Amino acid sequence: MNQHSTDPSSVSLPSVISTREAADWWRDAVIYQVYPRSFADSDADGTGDLEGIRRRLPYLKELGADAVWLSPFYASPQADGGYDVADYRAVDPMYGTLLDADAVIRDAHALGLRIIVDLVPNHSSDQHEWFKRAVAEGPGSPLRERYHFRPGKGESGELPPNDWESIFGGPAWTRLADGDWYLHLFAPEQPDLNWEHPAVADEFRSILRFWLDMGVDGFRIDVAHGLVKAEGLPDLGGGGDQLKLLGNDVMPFFDQDGVHAIYRSWRTILDEYDGERIFVAEAWTPTVERTANYVRPDELHQAFNFQYLSTYWDADELRATIDRSLDAMRPVGAPTTWVLSNHDVTRHATRYANPPGLGTQIRTPGDRELGLRRARAATLLMLALPGSAYIYQGEELGLPDVTDLPDEARQDPSFFRAQGQDGFRDGCRVPIPWTRSGTSYGFGEGGSWLPQPDCWGELSVEAQTGQEGSTLELYRTALTVRREQGGLGAGSEVTWREDTPAGVLHFERPGFACTVNTTGSAVRIPAPGTVLLASGPVTVDDGTIELPADCTVWWKTD
């Protein structure tokens, strides 16, 4: 039985990242997403913070992560969980100070972990100094040109400048007392920046350098597809539901070709720094082919594969998405990324517990045993594919979404609007459990900002550490094997086996094979090699294997 300590002080610190290790590390990296508010609380105020993250970095190293992506910790009124930034060079006091950020970066590097921070360039907070001054100075203020201020339509300007709607529901425009309207594709507290204005571009080049000089290893770019709007801000004209981001390639506010000039400019800055710093795009695009435009050699390094995240647990659908993803990235020489959960969608253990067709935000728990079984199998499939993988905090514990949060506890801004996103993102943001018992299951001594369910203790790091067959030990073992097997990680090819039963996927990579049973029944197939790891109990007998329902097996084939 593997033994792992939950005491951060028990893990020895290796030397800092070497130049050799830095070369192209991002092509097959496993990157762990931390949502700071919900990861670990060091000061008993019920909210996670940077010092809490720093203390838990050895856990992430032991898990097998290569890098840590931190969701926003900047100064913010928290109208949208920190994605409304008031000061891009300051840490919000709820998370700590710049010295705490520096300590996280330094300790991570000492452990051999890299740090990627969120960058939010599409919009600022309405409490950003630029916007506050623009409002105070009134119509005609030069600062209003750094945002999208417009006069309204109608006899007295009482109608919005166009028919765009906010992703969070309702009009994408808010009118000020002086009569001007301003654009916000998300919450009214998040006014969109005007990237046609040179001061905006200059400011973000400066922000990049500030954090690169602090030592960060890269940036995850929020709403990377949204910075540039179509010239003239034209009406949609009733041409479709703008909230259905996938499958709509004519949106005048997303995925405009002009964004690529911005990223080419940013890439020249990043390339000045050593250590293989990277950009990762959150780019919701109609197709993976459009996503590939963001990762051309002179632009960004990676882009999230949302088409894969949105694919249901079905063999044919999974294979089609995998093939299309690899085919799209191959011509631009970028690695494909694979992701199953994040801070904006229902955890995959709950998505897979429900019938298909419900989307990525689900309100019911479904069959939790089924969901966990499929989630474990899906994880091994994801980690076997060529490219880089992203893990969202707590998925290594098999955490489900918390779907029964009381309305009075919810804080997702879209929950309080009549339309737009379902508003149930709080369910995947509930603070994660570290211990079987105690105040907030080890999250902190002061409770937690969102209520944790009673089942959290048995899903905790403490409860699963050293427990044979636990989801945490499955992740630890999988990441160890992935690192050790030369045929895993980087690359762009898989070879499919065509003679598998319906609902079963089998592909090969050098010295390695992966078999996935997506059906609800056990199947028996020839064993192609020696079992390395399985997401559930398997039986090999006389050269064949009985593969349980919803199970993935890794094989050594040479």
mmCIF file of N, CA, C and O in Angstrom, residues 98-134:
data_model
loop_
_atom_site.group_PDB
_atom_site.id
_atom_site.type_symbol
_atom_site.label_atom_id
_atom_site.label_comp_id
_atom_site.label_asym_id
_atom_site.label_seq_id
_atom_site.Cartn_x
_atom_site.Cartn_y
_atom_site.Cartn_z
ATOM 1 N N LEU A 98 1.271 41.163 -1.749
ATOM 2 C CA LEU A 98 2.236 40.828 -2.797
ATOM 3 C C LEU A 98 3.372 39.970 -2.247
ATOM 4 O O LEU A 98 3.922 39.120 -2.957
ATOM 5 N N LEU A 99 3.728 40.176 -0.989
ATOM 6 C CA LEU A 99 4.756 39.329 -0.377
ATOM 7 C C LEU A 99 4.287 37.879 -0.296
ATOM 8 O O LEU A 99 5.082 36.949 -0.476
ATOM 9 N N ASP A 100 2.998 37.674 -0.046
ATOM 10 C CA ASP A 100 2.465 36.309 -0.033
ATOM 11 C C ASP A 100 2.508 35.694 -1.429
ATOM 12 O O ASP A 100 2.816 34.505 -1.590
ATOM 13 N N ALA A 101 2.186 36.499 -2.442
ATOM 14 C CA ALA A 101 2.273 36.002 -3.817
ATOM 15 C C ALA A 101 3.709 35.624 -4.149
ATOM 16 O O ALA A 101 3.970 34.577 -4.774
ATOM 17 N N ASP A 102 4.644 36.453 -3.741
ATOM 18 C CA ASP A 102 6.057 36.166 -3.972
ATOM 19 C C ASP A 102 6.458 34.865 -3.278
ATOM 20 O O ASP A 102 7.201 34.051 -3.841
ATOM 21 N N ALA A 103 5.962 34.644 -2.069
ATOM 22 C CA ALA A 103 6.295 33.424 -1.329
ATOM 23 C C ALA A 103 5.747 32.189 -2.024
ATOM 24 O O ALA A 103 6.407 31.139 -2.061
ATOM 25 N N VAL A 104 4.536 32.288 -2.576
ATOM 26 C CA VAL A 104 3.965 31.158 -3.319
ATOM 27 C C VAL A 104 4.835 30.820 -4.520
ATOM 28 O O VAL A 104 5.150 29.649 -4.783
ATOM 29 N N ILE A 105 5.232 31.842 -5.268
ATOM 30 C CA ILE A 105 6.046 31.618 -6.461
ATOM 31 C C ILE A 105 7.390 30.988 -6.085
ATOM 32 O O ILE A 105 7.839 30.013 -6.697
ATOM 33 N N ARG A 106 8.036 31.538 -5.051
ATOM 34 C CA ARG A 106 9.353 31.035 -4.648
ATOM 35 C C ARG A 106 9.267 29.601 -4.137
ATOM 36 O O ARG A 106 10.094 28.752 -4.501
ATOM 37 N N ASP A 107 8.289 29.316 -3.281
ATOM 38 C CA ASP A 107 8.172 27.956 -2.744
ATOM 39 C C ASP A 107 7.796 26.957 -3.833
ATOM 40 O O ASP A 107 8.265 25.814 -3.830
ATOM 41 N N ALA A 108 6.939 27.376 -4.757
ATOM 42 C CA ALA A 108 6.581 26.490 -5.869
ATOM 43 C C ALA A 108 7.815 26.136 -6.682
ATOM 44 O O ALA A 108 8.050 24.966 -7.014
ATOM 45 N N HIS A 109 8.620 27.129 -6.998
ATOM 46 C CA HIS A 109 9.834 26.878 -7.776
ATOM 47 C C HIS A 109 10.803 25.979 -7.018
ATOM 48 O O HIS A 109 11.475 25.125 -7.620
ATOM 49 N N ALA A 110 10.890 26.158 -5.720
ATOM 50 C CA ALA A 110 11.760 25.291 -4.930
ATOM 51 C C ALA A 110 11.305 23.835 -4.975
ATOM 52 O O ALA A 110 12.121 22.913 -4.892
ATOM 53 N N LEU A 111 10.010 23.631 -5.144
ATOM 54 C CA LEU A 111 9.461 22.279 -5.247
ATOM 55 C C LEU A 111 9.510 21.730 -6.673
ATOM 56 O O LEU A 111 9.165 20.571 -6.905
ATOM 57 N N GLY A 112 9.901 22.568 -7.628
ATOM 58 C CA GLY A 112 9.878 22.135 -9.024
ATOM 59 C C GLY A 112 8.532 22.344 -9.685
ATOM 60 O O GLY A 112 8.267 21.788 -10.755
ATOM 61 N N LEU A 113 7.666 23.137 -9.068
ATOM 62 C CA LEU A 113 6.359 23.464 -9.635
ATOM 63 C C LEU A 113 6.412 24.841 -10.294
ATOM 64 O O LEU A 113 7.106 25.740 -9.822
ATOM 65 N N ARG A 114 5.669 25.011 -11.360
ATOM 66 C CA ARG A 114 5.548 26.308 -12.002
ATOM 67 C C ARG A 114 4.213 26.944 -11.622
ATOM 68 O O ARG A 114 3.262 26.251 -11.298
ATOM 69 N N ILE A 115 4.175 28.276 -11.715
ATOM 70 C CA ILE A 115 2.984 29.022 -11.345
ATOM 71 C C ILE A 115 2.454 29.785 -12.558
ATOM 72 O O ILE A 115 3.176 30.570 -13.181
ATOM 73 N N ILE A 116 1.193 29.538 -12.871
ATOM 74 C CA ILE A 116 0.483 30.247 -13.925
ATOM 75 C C ILE A 116 -0.606 31.070 -13.257
ATOM 76 O O ILE A 116 -1.346 30.551 -12.412
ATOM 77 N N VAL A 117 -0.700 32.357 -13.597
ATOM 78 C CA VAL A 117 -1.714 33.210 -12.988
ATOM 79 C C VAL A 117 -2.740 33.628 -14.035
ATOM 80 O O VAL A 117 -2.459 33.678 -15.230
ATOM 81 N N ASP A 118 -3.939 33.906 -13.550
ATOM 82 C CA ASP A 118 -5.007 34.375 -14.417
ATOM 83 C C ASP A 118 -4.746 35.813 -14.843
ATOM 84 O O ASP A 118 -4.244 36.626 -14.054
ATOM 85 N N LEU A 119 -5.094 36.131 -16.070
ATOM 86 C CA LEU A 119 -5.078 37.496 -16.571
ATOM 87 C C LEU A 119 -6.462 37.764 -17.153
ATOM 88 O O LEU A 119 -6.986 36.945 -17.911
ATOM 89 N N VAL A 120 -7.043 38.908 -16.789
ATOM 90 C CA VAL A 120 -8.420 39.225 -17.193
ATOM 91 C C VAL A 120 -8.401 40.485 -18.044
ATOM 92 O O VAL A 120 -8.589 41.600 -17.537
ATOM 93 N N PRO A 121 -8.153 40.359 -19.350
ATOM 94 C CA PRO A 121 -7.983 41.550 -20.195
ATOM 95 C C PRO A 121 -9.235 42.020 -20.923
ATOM 96 O O PRO A 121 -9.223 43.097 -21.517
ATOM 97 N N ASN A 122 -10.311 41.228 -20.913
ATOM 98 C CA ASN A 122 -11.509 41.635 -21.649
ATOM 99 C C ASN A 122 -12.246 42.771 -20.947
ATOM 100 O O ASN A 122 -12.833 43.636 -21.585
ATOM 101 N N HIS A 123 -12.209 42.774 -19.625
ATOM 102 C CA HIS A 123 -12.955 43.757 -18.848
ATOM 103 C C HIS A 123 -12.229 44.026 -17.543
ATOM 104 O O HIS A 123 -11.421 43.219 -17.086
ATOM 105 N N SER A 124 -12.511 45.156 -16.944
ATOM 106 C CA SER A 124 -12.014 45.463 -15.605
ATOM 107 C C SER A 124 -13.200 45.488 -14.650
ATOM 108 O O SER A 124 -14.351 45.242 -15.042
ATOM 109 N N SER A 125 -12.932 45.809 -13.412
ATOM 110 C CA SER A 125 -14.000 46.103 -12.466
ATOM 111 C C SER A 125 -14.507 47.522 -12.695
ATOM 112 O O SER A 125 -13.764 48.391 -13.182
ATOM 113 N N ASP A 126 -15.755 47.787 -12.313
ATOM 114 C CA ASP A 126 -16.234 49.159 -12.360
ATOM 115 C C ASP A 126 -15.596 50.007 -11.255
ATOM 116 O O ASP A 126 -15.777 51.223 -11.217
ATOM 117 N N GLN A 127 -14.804 49.343 -10.377
ATOM 118 C CA GLN A 127 -14.058 50.060 -9.346
ATOM 119 C C GLN A 127 -12.602 50.292 -9.752
ATOM 120 O O GLN A 127 -11.813 50.792 -8.947
ATOM 121 N N HIS A 128 -12.245 49.905 -10.971
ATOM 122 C CA HIS A 128 -10.921 50.239 -11.494
ATOM 123 C C HIS A 128 -10.810 51.748 -11.612
ATOM 124 O O HIS A 128 -11.779 52.442 -11.957
ATOM 125 N N GLU A 129 -9.629 52.290 -11.341
ATOM 126 C CA GLU A 129 -9.448 53.741 -11.322
ATOM 127 C C GLU A 129 -9.827 54.365 -12.659
ATOM 128 O O GLU A 129 -10.404 55.469 -12.699
ATOM 129 N N TRP A 130 -9.508 53.718 -13.762
ATOM 130 C CA TRP A 130 -9.873 54.260 -15.075
ATOM 131 C C TRP A 130 -11.377 54.474 -15.177
ATOM 132 O O TRP A 130 -11.849 55.523 -15.608
ATOM 133 N N PHE A 131 -12.122 53.424 -14.803
ATOM 134 C CA PHE A 131 -13.572 53.500 -14.993
ATOM 135 C C PHE A 131 -14.195 54.498 -14.021
ATOM 136 O O PHE A 131 -15.090 55.262 -14.389
ATOM 137 N N LYS A 132 -13.724 54.516 -12.789
ATOM 138 C CA LYS A 132 -14.281 55.462 -11.818
ATOM 139 C C LYS A 132 -14.067 56.897 -12.294
ATOM 140 O O LYS A 132 -14.983 57.732 -12.204
ATOM 141 N N ARG A 133 -12.905 57.200 -12.814
ATOM 142 C CA ARG A 133 -12.633 58.553 -13.299
ATOM 143 C C ARG A 133 -13.450 58.848 -14.562
ATOM 144 O O ARG A 133 -13.936 59.972 -14.747
ATOM 145 N N ALA A 134 -13.596 57.853 -15.419
ATOM 146 C CA ALA A 134 -14.395 58.051 -16.640
ATOM 147 C C ALA A 134 -15.829 58.417 -16.294
ATOM 148 O O ALA A 134 -16.438 59.297 -16.929
#
